[in-house]
Amino acid sequence: METISGIKQVLKEHGRLATDATALADDADLYQAGMTSHASVNVMLALEAQFDVEFPDSMLKRGVFSSIATIREALETLTHAA
Amino acid sequence: MYTGSMPLPPGEFAPPHDEMAESTAIVVGTDLVQVSEVSKAMERFGERYLRRLFTEAELSYCLESAEVAPSRLAARFAAKEAALKVLRLTDQSFSWRCIEVARNPGGWCYLVLHGPMRHLANEAGFVAFSLSMTHEGAYAQAVVVGQRRKTLADERIKPTLS
């Protein structure tokens, strides 16, 4: 739950979404919600700072940043690997 | 419907019969980036942002002048994104630095693909890329045209003129 609210906060500040990030469903498509590819880079960098992780190149796929659920999954993989 | 060859008016461009053109397909990608978004990202994330997206050579050219740096970087980001659209990457991972915008001595820019990105392009049958970038005020834009060997799927979706 804490992870989800952290992700939503980052999306709110950096995602440039057309809708309110806090009201988005976990599986809503962020690109459809207005996130540009450049905004997805900002989201990635902000997530790294917020969760103290680093996304390796192998995790840089369009799909990883496509929804709150996929971001959470990626963060869980990174934090468990640490 | 008339299907024979049409005589062209004088001065019209008549493409020559070209086996290369007949055996390859053209794929286009474009992207538009707001320059102010790049400025903000540079302020917020600094070196981390720059090193994640751009190569040493790109940074060395773009950061020559603080005034034009955001526009030059925005154009290069647009070029990288346009190239990704041409390559039609869906679930493959990638590094932004594997797509580099290089400049020849005349100032014209072209794409250089490195490592896994080069491999992906080869696998997809790409034989050439062409790049054009522009920036004006608030926006920077890039267009990438890729030429790749045709596949059976291309034959099935051949456009028809009517």
PDB file of C-alpha atoms in Angstrom:
ATOM      1  CA  MET A   1       0.000   0.000   0.000  1.00  0.00           C
ATOM      2  CA  GLU A   2       2.868   2.324   0.926  1.00  0.00           C
ATOM      3  CA  THR A   3       4.534   1.498  -2.382  1.00  0.00           C
ATOM      4  CA  ILE A   4       1.366   2.326  -4.294  1.00  0.00           C
ATOM      5  CA  SER A   5       0.974   5.718  -2.635  1.00  0.00           C
ATOM      6  CA  GLY A   6       4.652   6.475  -3.258  1.00  0.00           C
ATOM      7  CA  ILE A   7       4.261   5.588  -6.947  1.00  0.00           C
ATOM      8  CA  LYS A   8       1.134   7.747  -7.215  1.00  0.00           C
ATOM      9  CA  GLN A   9       2.961  10.661  -5.634  1.00  0.00           C
ATOM     10  CA  VAL A  10       5.790  10.349  -8.157  1.00  0.00           C
ATOM     11  CA  LEU A  11       3.284  10.085 -11.020  1.00  0.00           C
ATOM     12  CA  LYS A  12       1.477  13.161  -9.753  1.00  0.00           C
ATOM     13  CA  GLU A  13       4.690  15.197  -9.679  1.00  0.00           C
ATOM     14  CA  HIS A  14       6.451  13.870 -12.779  1.00  0.00           C
ATOM     15  CA  GLY A  15       4.019  11.868 -14.947  1.00  0.00           C
ATOM     16  CA  ARG A  16       2.320  14.818 -16.654  1.00  0.00           C
ATOM     17  CA  LEU A  17      -0.898  12.809 -16.643  1.00  0.00           C
ATOM     18  CA  ALA A  18      -4.117  14.267 -17.941  1.00  0.00           C
ATOM     19  CA  THR A  19      -5.955  12.742 -14.983  1.00  0.00           C
ATOM     20  CA  ASP A  20      -5.416  12.747 -11.223  1.00  0.00           C
ATOM     21  CA  ALA A  21      -2.777  10.099 -10.491  1.00  0.00           C
ATOM     22  CA  THR A  22      -4.203   9.382  -7.042  1.00  0.00           C
ATOM     23  CA  ALA A  23      -7.539   8.381  -8.604  1.00  0.00           C
ATOM     24  CA  LEU A  24      -6.015   6.018 -11.182  1.00  0.00           C
ATOM     25  CA  ALA A  25      -6.685   2.286 -11.057  1.00  0.00           C
ATOM     26  CA  ASP A  26      -3.566   0.185 -10.512  1.00  0.00           C
ATOM     27  CA  ASP A  27      -3.895  -1.373 -13.957  1.00  0.00           C
ATOM     28  CA  ALA A  28      -4.776   1.842 -15.850  1.00  0.00           C
ATOM     29  CA  ASP A  29      -2.533   2.480 -18.870  1.00  0.00           C
ATOM     30  CA  LEU A  30      -0.309   5.446 -17.981  1.00  0.00           C
ATOM     31  CA  TYR A  31       0.570   6.197 -21.612  1.00  0.00           C
ATOM     32  CA  GLN A  32      -3.129   6.364 -22.431  1.00  0.00           C
ATOM     33  CA  ALA A  33      -3.505   8.676 -19.422  1.00  0.00           C
ATOM     34  CA  GLY A  34      -1.128  11.132 -21.085  1.00  0.00           C
ATOM     35  CA  MET A  35       2.367  10.137 -19.919  1.00  0.00           C
ATOM     36  CA  THR A  36       4.919  10.948 -22.625  1.00  0.00           C
ATOM     37  CA  SER A  37       8.095   8.931 -23.092  1.00  0.00           C
ATOM     38  CA  HIS A  38      10.111  11.849 -21.731  1.00  0.00           C
ATOM     39  CA  ALA A  39       7.829  12.005 -18.680  1.00  0.00           C
ATOM     40  CA  SER A  40       8.392   8.271 -18.165  1.00  0.00           C
ATOM     41  CA  VAL A  41      12.121   8.985 -17.843  1.00  0.00           C
ATOM     42  CA  ASN A  42      11.375  11.606 -15.176  1.00  0.00           C
ATOM     43  CA  VAL A  43       9.120   9.098 -13.412  1.00  0.00           C
ATOM     44  CA  MET A  44      11.892   6.504 -13.475  1.00  0.00           C
ATOM     45  CA  LEU A  45      14.486   8.913 -12.037  1.00  0.00           C
ATOM     46  CA  ALA A  46      12.054  10.113  -9.347  1.00  0.00           C
ATOM     47  CA  LEU A  47      11.180   6.510  -8.399  1.00  0.00           C
ATOM     48  CA  GLU A  48      14.893   5.744  -8.050  1.00  0.00           C
ATOM     49  CA  ALA A  49      15.273   8.638  -5.623  1.00  0.00           C
ATOM     50  CA  GLN A  50      12.082   7.859  -3.716  1.00  0.00           C
ATOM     51  CA  PHE A  51      12.703   4.110  -3.304  1.00  0.00           C
ATOM     52  CA  ASP A  52      16.510   4.173  -3.278  1.00  0.00           C
ATOM     53  CA  VAL A  53      16.860   1.783  -6.202  1.00  0.00           C
ATOM     54  CA  GLU A  54      18.357   1.899  -9.682  1.00  0.00           C
ATOM     55  CA  PHE A  55      16.579   0.572 -12.740  1.00  0.00           C
ATOM     56  CA  PRO A  56      19.131  -1.407 -14.783  1.00  0.00           C
ATOM     57  CA  ASP A  57      18.995  -1.179 -18.588  1.00  0.00           C
ATOM     58  CA  SER A  58      17.500  -4.683 -18.651  1.00  0.00           C
ATOM     59  CA  MET A  59      14.390  -3.298 -16.930  1.00  0.00           C
ATOM     60  CA  LEU A  60      13.984  -0.326 -19.249  1.00  0.00           C
ATOM     61  CA  LYS A  61      11.004  -1.485 -21.270  1.00  0.00           C
ATOM     62  CA  ARG A  62       7.915   0.410 -22.225  1.00  0.00           C
ATOM     63  CA  GLY A  63       5.826  -2.178 -20.381  1.00  0.00           C
ATOM     64  CA  VAL A  64       7.583  -1.635 -17.022  1.00  0.00           C
ATOM     65  CA  PHE A  65       6.247   1.938 -16.793  1.00  0.00           C
ATOM     66  CA  SER A  66       2.853   1.273 -18.352  1.00  0.00           C
ATOM     67  CA  SER A  67       0.817   1.068 -15.128  1.00  0.00           C
ATOM     68  CA  ILE A  68       1.043   1.487 -11.380  1.00  0.00           C
ATOM     69  CA  ALA A  69       0.884  -2.315 -11.046  1.00  0.00           C
ATOM     70  CA  THR A  70       3.817  -2.923 -13.429  1.00  0.00           C
ATOM     71  CA  ILE A  71       5.892  -0.229 -11.686  1.00  0.00           C
ATOM     72  CA  ARG A  72       5.157  -1.821  -8.292  1.00  0.00           C
ATOM     73  CA  GLU A  73       6.184  -5.205  -9.655  1.00  0.00           C
ATOM     74  CA  ALA A  74       9.477  -3.762 -10.954  1.00  0.00           C
ATOM     75  CA  LEU A  75      10.172  -2.001  -7.643  1.00  0.00           C
ATOM     76  CA  GLU A  76       9.508  -5.219  -5.733  1.00  0.00           C
ATOM     77  CA  THR A  77      11.958  -7.077  -7.978  1.00  0.00           C
ATOM     78  CA  LEU A  78      14.585  -4.374  -7.385  1.00  0.00           C
ATOM     79  CA  THR A  79      14.121  -4.123  -3.621  1.00  0.00           C
ATOM     80  CA  HIS A  80      14.162  -7.918  -3.189  1.00  0.00           C
ATOM     81  CA  ALA A  81      17.294  -8.168  -5.300  1.00  0.00           C
ATOM     82  CA  ALA A  82      19.089  -5.585  -3.133  1.00  0.00           C
TER      83      ALA A  82
ATOM     84  CA  MET B   1      -9.080   1.143 -63.996  1.00  0.00           C
ATOM     85  CA  TYR B   2      -5.990   1.956 -66.069  1.00  0.00           C
ATOM     86  CA  THR B   3      -3.095  -0.233 -64.929  1.00  0.00           C
ATOM     87  CA  GLY B   4      -0.458   0.503 -67.550  1.00  0.00           C
ATOM     88  CA  SER B   5       2.435   2.886 -67.041  1.00  0.00           C
ATOM     89  CA  MET B   6       1.362   6.516 -67.207  1.00  0.00           C
ATOM     90  CA  PRO B   7       3.453   8.910 -69.282  1.00  0.00           C
ATOM     91  CA  LEU B   8       4.862  11.557 -66.945  1.00  0.00           C
ATOM     92  CA  PRO B   9       4.640  15.251 -67.773  1.00  0.00           C
ATOM     93  CA  PRO B  10       8.035  16.815 -68.567  1.00  0.00           C
ATOM     94  CA  GLY B  11       9.956  17.643 -65.394  1.00  0.00           C
ATOM     95  CA  GLU B  12       8.158  15.122 -63.151  1.00  0.00           C
ATOM     96  CA  PHE B  13      10.327  12.814 -61.088  1.00  0.00           C
ATOM     97  CA  ALA B  14      10.334   9.320 -62.559  1.00  0.00           C
ATOM     98  CA  PRO B  15      11.729   6.758 -60.102  1.00  0.00           C
ATOM     99  CA  PRO B  16      14.003   4.321 -61.907  1.00  0.00           C
ATOM    100  CA  HIS B  17      13.361   0.601 -61.673  1.00  0.00           C
ATOM    101  CA  ASP B  18      15.310  -0.296 -58.556  1.00  0.00           C
ATOM    102  CA  GLU B  19      15.654  -3.803 -57.134  1.00  0.00           C
ATOM    103  CA  MET B  20      16.772  -2.428 -53.745  1.00  0.00           C
ATOM    104  CA  ALA B  21      13.621  -0.293 -53.514  1.00  0.00           C
ATOM    105  CA  GLU B  22      11.435  -3.249 -54.414  1.00  0.00           C
ATOM    106  CA  SER B  23      12.961  -5.555 -51.835  1.00  0.00           C
ATOM    107  CA  THR B  24      12.918  -3.138 -48.909  1.00  0.00           C
ATOM    108  CA  ALA B  25      10.225  -1.389 -46.873  1.00  0.00           C
ATOM    109  CA  ILE B  26      10.284   2.121 -45.420  1.00  0.00           C
ATOM    110  CA  VAL B  27       9.327   2.711 -41.772  1.00  0.00           C
ATOM    111  CA  VAL B  28       8.872   6.206 -40.348  1.00  0.00           C
ATOM    112  CA  GLY B  29       8.950   7.397 -36.743  1.00  0.00           C
ATOM    113  CA  THR B  30       8.595  10.891 -35.324  1.00  0.00           C
ATOM    114  CA  ASP B  31       8.573  12.541 -31.909  1.00  0.00           C
ATOM    115  CA  LEU B  32       8.007  15.991 -30.474  1.00  0.00           C
ATOM    116  CA  VAL B  33       9.533  17.143 -27.177  1.00  0.00           C
ATOM    117  CA  GLN B  34       8.770  20.234 -25.142  1.00  0.00           C
ATOM    118  CA  VAL B  35      12.121  21.966 -24.517  1.00  0.00           C
ATOM    119  CA  SER B  36      11.013  23.264 -21.093  1.00  0.00           C
ATOM    120  CA  GLU B  37      10.507  19.653 -19.947  1.00  0.00           C
ATOM    121  CA  VAL B  38      14.156  18.951 -20.685  1.00  0.00           C
ATOM    122  CA  SER B  39      15.229  22.100 -18.788  1.00  0.00           C
ATOM    123  CA  LYS B  40      13.150  21.022 -15.783  1.00  0.00           C
ATOM    124  CA  ALA B  41      14.553  17.490 -15.847  1.00  0.00           C
ATOM    125  CA  MET B  42      18.114  18.891 -15.984  1.00  0.00           C
ATOM    126  CA  GLU B  43      17.368  21.024 -12.924  1.00  0.00           C
ATOM    127  CA  ARG B  44      15.616  18.244 -10.988  1.00  0.00           C
ATOM    128  CA  PHE B  45      17.859  15.286 -11.775  1.00  0.00           C
ATOM    129  CA  GLY B  46      21.103  16.853 -13.040  1.00  0.00           C
ATOM    130  CA  GLU B  47      23.864  14.459 -14.037  1.00  0.00           C
ATOM    131  CA  ARG B  48      21.690  11.395 -13.439  1.00  0.00           C
ATOM    132  CA  TYR B  49      19.302  12.557 -16.146  1.00  0.00           C
ATOM    133  CA  LEU B  50      22.037  13.482 -18.588  1.00  0.00           C
ATOM    134  CA  ARG B  51      24.138  10.331 -18.146  1.00  0.00           C
ATOM    135  CA  ARG B  52      21.134   8.037 -18.392  1.00  0.00           C
ATOM    136  CA  LEU B  53      19.968   9.339 -21.736  1.00  0.00           C
ATOM    137  CA  PHE B  54      22.916  10.728 -23.636  1.00  0.00           C
ATOM    138  CA  THR B  55      26.386   9.568 -24.702  1.00  0.00           C
ATOM    139  CA  GLU B  56      29.598  11.439 -23.911  1.00  0.00           C
ATOM    140  CA  ALA B  57      29.795  12.752 -27.470  1.00  0.00           C
ATOM    141  CA  GLU B  58      26.193  13.961 -27.410  1.00  0.00           C
ATOM    142  CA  LEU B  59      26.727  15.731 -24.090  1.00  0.00           C
ATOM    143  CA  SER B  60      29.969  17.272 -25.206  1.00  0.00           C
ATOM    144  CA  TYR B  61      28.255  18.887 -28.208  1.00  0.00           C
ATOM    145  CA  CYS B  62      24.928  19.781 -26.561  1.00  0.00           C
ATOM    146  CA  LEU B  63      26.424  21.300 -23.409  1.00  0.00           C
ATOM    147  CA  GLU B  64      28.744  23.628 -25.353  1.00  0.00           C
ATOM    148  CA  SER B  65      26.368  26.447 -24.543  1.00  0.00           C
ATOM    149  CA  ALA B  66      23.939  26.567 -21.627  1.00  0.00           C
ATOM    150  CA  GLU B  67      21.563  28.610 -23.744  1.00  0.00           C
ATOM    151  CA  VAL B  68      21.034  26.037 -26.482  1.00  0.00           C
ATOM    152  CA  ALA B  69      21.662  22.891 -24.419  1.00  0.00           C
ATOM    153  CA  PRO B  70      17.978  22.141 -23.609  1.00  0.00           C
ATOM    154  CA  SER B  71      16.938  22.530 -27.287  1.00  0.00           C
ATOM    155  CA  ARG B  72      19.762  20.341 -28.558  1.00  0.00           C
ATOM    156  CA  LEU B  73      19.102  17.694 -25.922  1.00  0.00           C
ATOM    157  CA  ALA B  74      15.348  17.794 -26.586  1.00  0.00           C
ATOM    158  CA  ALA B  75      15.970  17.237 -30.315  1.00  0.00           C
ATOM    159  CA  ARG B  76      18.220  14.286 -29.511  1.00  0.00           C
ATOM    160  CA  PHE B  77      15.691  12.771 -27.136  1.00  0.00           C
ATOM    161  CA  ALA B  78      13.067  13.124 -29.898  1.00  0.00           C
ATOM    162  CA  ALA B  79      15.463  11.375 -32.303  1.00  0.00           C
ATOM    163  CA  LYS B  80      15.951   8.465 -29.901  1.00  0.00           C
ATOM    164  CA  GLU B  81      12.210   8.111 -29.376  1.00  0.00           C
ATOM    165  CA  ALA B  82      11.557   8.353 -33.131  1.00  0.00           C
ATOM    166  CA  ALA B  83      14.129   5.593 -33.685  1.00  0.00           C
ATOM    167  CA  LEU B  84      12.389   3.417 -31.091  1.00  0.00           C
ATOM    168  CA  LYS B  85       9.142   3.943 -32.997  1.00  0.00           C
ATOM    169  CA  VAL B  86      10.828   2.859 -36.223  1.00  0.00           C
ATOM    170  CA  LEU B  87      12.259  -0.225 -34.551  1.00  0.00           C
ATOM    171  CA  ARG B  88       8.771  -1.025 -33.162  1.00  0.00           C
ATOM    172  CA  LEU B  89      10.158  -2.134 -29.822  1.00  0.00           C
ATOM    173  CA  THR B  90       7.408  -3.426 -27.588  1.00  0.00           C
ATOM    174  CA  ASP B  91       8.721  -5.633 -24.853  1.00  0.00           C
ATOM    175  CA  GLN B  92      12.452  -5.518 -25.483  1.00  0.00           C
ATOM    176  CA  SER B  93      14.616  -3.681 -22.973  1.00  0.00           C
ATOM    177  CA  PHE B  94      16.851  -0.903 -24.237  1.00  0.00           C
ATOM    178  CA  SER B  95      19.290   1.769 -23.211  1.00  0.00           C
ATOM    179  CA  TRP B  96      18.778   5.309 -24.451  1.00  0.00           C
ATOM    180  CA  ARG B  97      22.532   5.587 -24.893  1.00  0.00           C
ATOM    181  CA  CYS B  98      22.504   2.741 -27.424  1.00  0.00           C
ATOM    182  CA  ILE B  99      20.865   5.141 -29.872  1.00  0.00           C
ATOM    183  CA  GLU B 100      23.294   7.970 -30.540  1.00  0.00           C
ATOM    184  CA  VAL B 101      22.913  11.084 -32.644  1.00  0.00           C
ATOM    185  CA  ALA B 102      26.256  11.802 -34.304  1.00  0.00           C
ATOM    186  CA  ARG B 103      27.285  14.776 -36.438  1.00  0.00           C
ATOM    187  CA  ASN B 104      29.412  14.802 -39.533  1.00  0.00           C
ATOM    188  CA  PRO B 105      31.836  17.693 -40.146  1.00  0.00           C
ATOM    189  CA  GLY B 106      29.206  19.504 -42.234  1.00  0.00           C
ATOM    190  CA  GLY B 107      26.839  19.535 -39.256  1.00  0.00           C
ATOM    191  CA  TRP B 108      24.393  16.965 -40.617  1.00  0.00           C
ATOM    192  CA  CYS B 109      23.236  14.475 -38.044  1.00  0.00           C
ATOM    193  CA  TYR B 110      22.820  10.735 -38.337  1.00  0.00           C
ATOM    194  CA  LEU B 111      21.965   7.817 -36.105  1.00  0.00           C
ATOM    195  CA  VAL B 112      24.500   5.389 -34.707  1.00  0.00           C
ATOM    196  CA  LEU B 113      23.168   2.274 -33.010  1.00  0.00           C
ATOM    197  CA  HIS B 114      25.315   0.511 -30.445  1.00  0.00           C
ATOM    198  CA  GLY B 115      25.395  -2.934 -28.835  1.00  0.00           C
ATOM    199  CA  PRO B 116      22.004  -4.581 -28.302  1.00  0.00           C
ATOM    200  CA  MET B 117      20.175  -1.876 -30.248  1.00  0.00           C
ATOM    201  CA  ARG B 118      22.346  -2.519 -33.285  1.00  0.00           C
ATOM    202  CA  HIS B 119      21.675  -6.229 -32.887  1.00  0.00           C
ATOM    203  CA  LEU B 120      17.883  -5.656 -32.668  1.00  0.00           C
ATOM    204  CA  ALA B 121      17.955  -3.510 -35.802  1.00  0.00           C
ATOM    205  CA  ASN B 122      19.968  -6.145 -37.687  1.00  0.00           C
ATOM    206  CA  GLU B 123      17.586  -8.871 -36.540  1.00  0.00           C
ATOM    207  CA  ALA B 124      14.614  -6.831 -37.788  1.00  0.00           C
ATOM    208  CA  GLY B 125      16.294  -6.509 -41.209  1.00  0.00           C
ATOM    209  CA  PHE B 126      17.122  -2.780 -41.113  1.00  0.00           C
ATOM    210  CA  VAL B 127      19.759  -1.762 -43.620  1.00  0.00           C
ATOM    211  CA  ALA B 128      19.733   2.053 -43.278  1.00  0.00           C
ATOM    212  CA  PHE B 129      18.389   4.943 -41.215  1.00  0.00           C
ATOM    213  CA  SER B 130      17.970   8.600 -42.005  1.00  0.00           C
ATOM    214  CA  LEU B 131      17.446  11.334 -39.423  1.00  0.00           C
ATOM    215  CA  SER B 132      16.183  14.901 -39.469  1.00  0.00           C
ATOM    216  CA  MET B 133      15.854  17.110 -36.390  1.00  0.00           C
ATOM    217  CA  THR B 134      14.618  20.611 -35.831  1.00  0.00           C
ATOM    218  CA  HIS B 135      13.958  22.925 -32.891  1.00  0.00           C
ATOM    219  CA  GLU B 136      12.161  26.210 -32.723  1.00  0.00           C
ATOM    220  CA  GLY B 137      11.282  27.970 -29.510  1.00  0.00           C
ATOM    221  CA  ALA B 138       9.332  25.718 -27.174  1.00  0.00           C
ATOM    222  CA  TYR B 139       9.561  22.489 -29.170  1.00  0.00           C
ATOM    223  CA  ALA B 140      12.074  20.116 -30.713  1.00  0.00           C
ATOM    224  CA  GLN B 141      11.168  17.458 -33.216  1.00  0.00           C
ATOM    225  CA  ALA B 142      12.822  14.550 -34.980  1.00  0.00           C
ATOM    226  CA  VAL B 143      11.900  12.261 -37.846  1.00  0.00           C
ATOM    227  CA  VAL B 144      13.657   8.947 -38.437  1.00  0.00           C
ATOM    228  CA  VAL B 145      13.199   6.909 -41.589  1.00  0.00           C
ATOM    229  CA  GLY B 146      14.333   3.306 -41.521  1.00  0.00           C
ATOM    230  CA  GLN B 147      14.790   1.041 -44.515  1.00  0.00           C
ATOM    231  CA  ARG B 148      14.478  -2.670 -43.888  1.00  0.00           C
ATOM    232  CA  ARG B 149      14.310  -5.841 -45.905  1.00  0.00           C
ATOM    233  CA  LYS B 150      10.753  -6.830 -46.754  1.00  0.00           C
ATOM    234  CA  THR B 151       9.189  -9.854 -45.131  1.00  0.00           C
ATOM    235  CA  LEU B 152       6.276 -12.043 -46.163  1.00  0.00           C
ATOM    236  CA  ALA B 153       4.062  -9.937 -43.871  1.00  0.00           C
ATOM    237  CA  ASP B 154       4.874  -6.833 -45.963  1.00  0.00           C
ATOM    238  CA  GLU B 155       3.721  -8.598 -49.105  1.00  0.00           C
ATOM    239  CA  ARG B 156       0.383  -9.346 -47.442  1.00  0.00           C
ATOM    240  CA  ILE B 157      -0.237  -5.699 -46.542  1.00  0.00           C
ATOM    241  CA  LYS B 158       0.943  -4.229 -49.849  1.00  0.00           C
ATOM    242  CA  PRO B 159      -1.006  -0.983 -50.435  1.00  0.00           C
ATOM    243  CA  THR B 160      -3.137  -0.803 -53.554  1.00  0.00           C
ATOM    244  CA  LEU B 161      -3.742   2.281 -55.632  1.00  0.00           C
ATOM    245  CA  SER B 162      -7.204   2.846 -56.978  1.00  0.00           C
TER     246      SER B 162
END
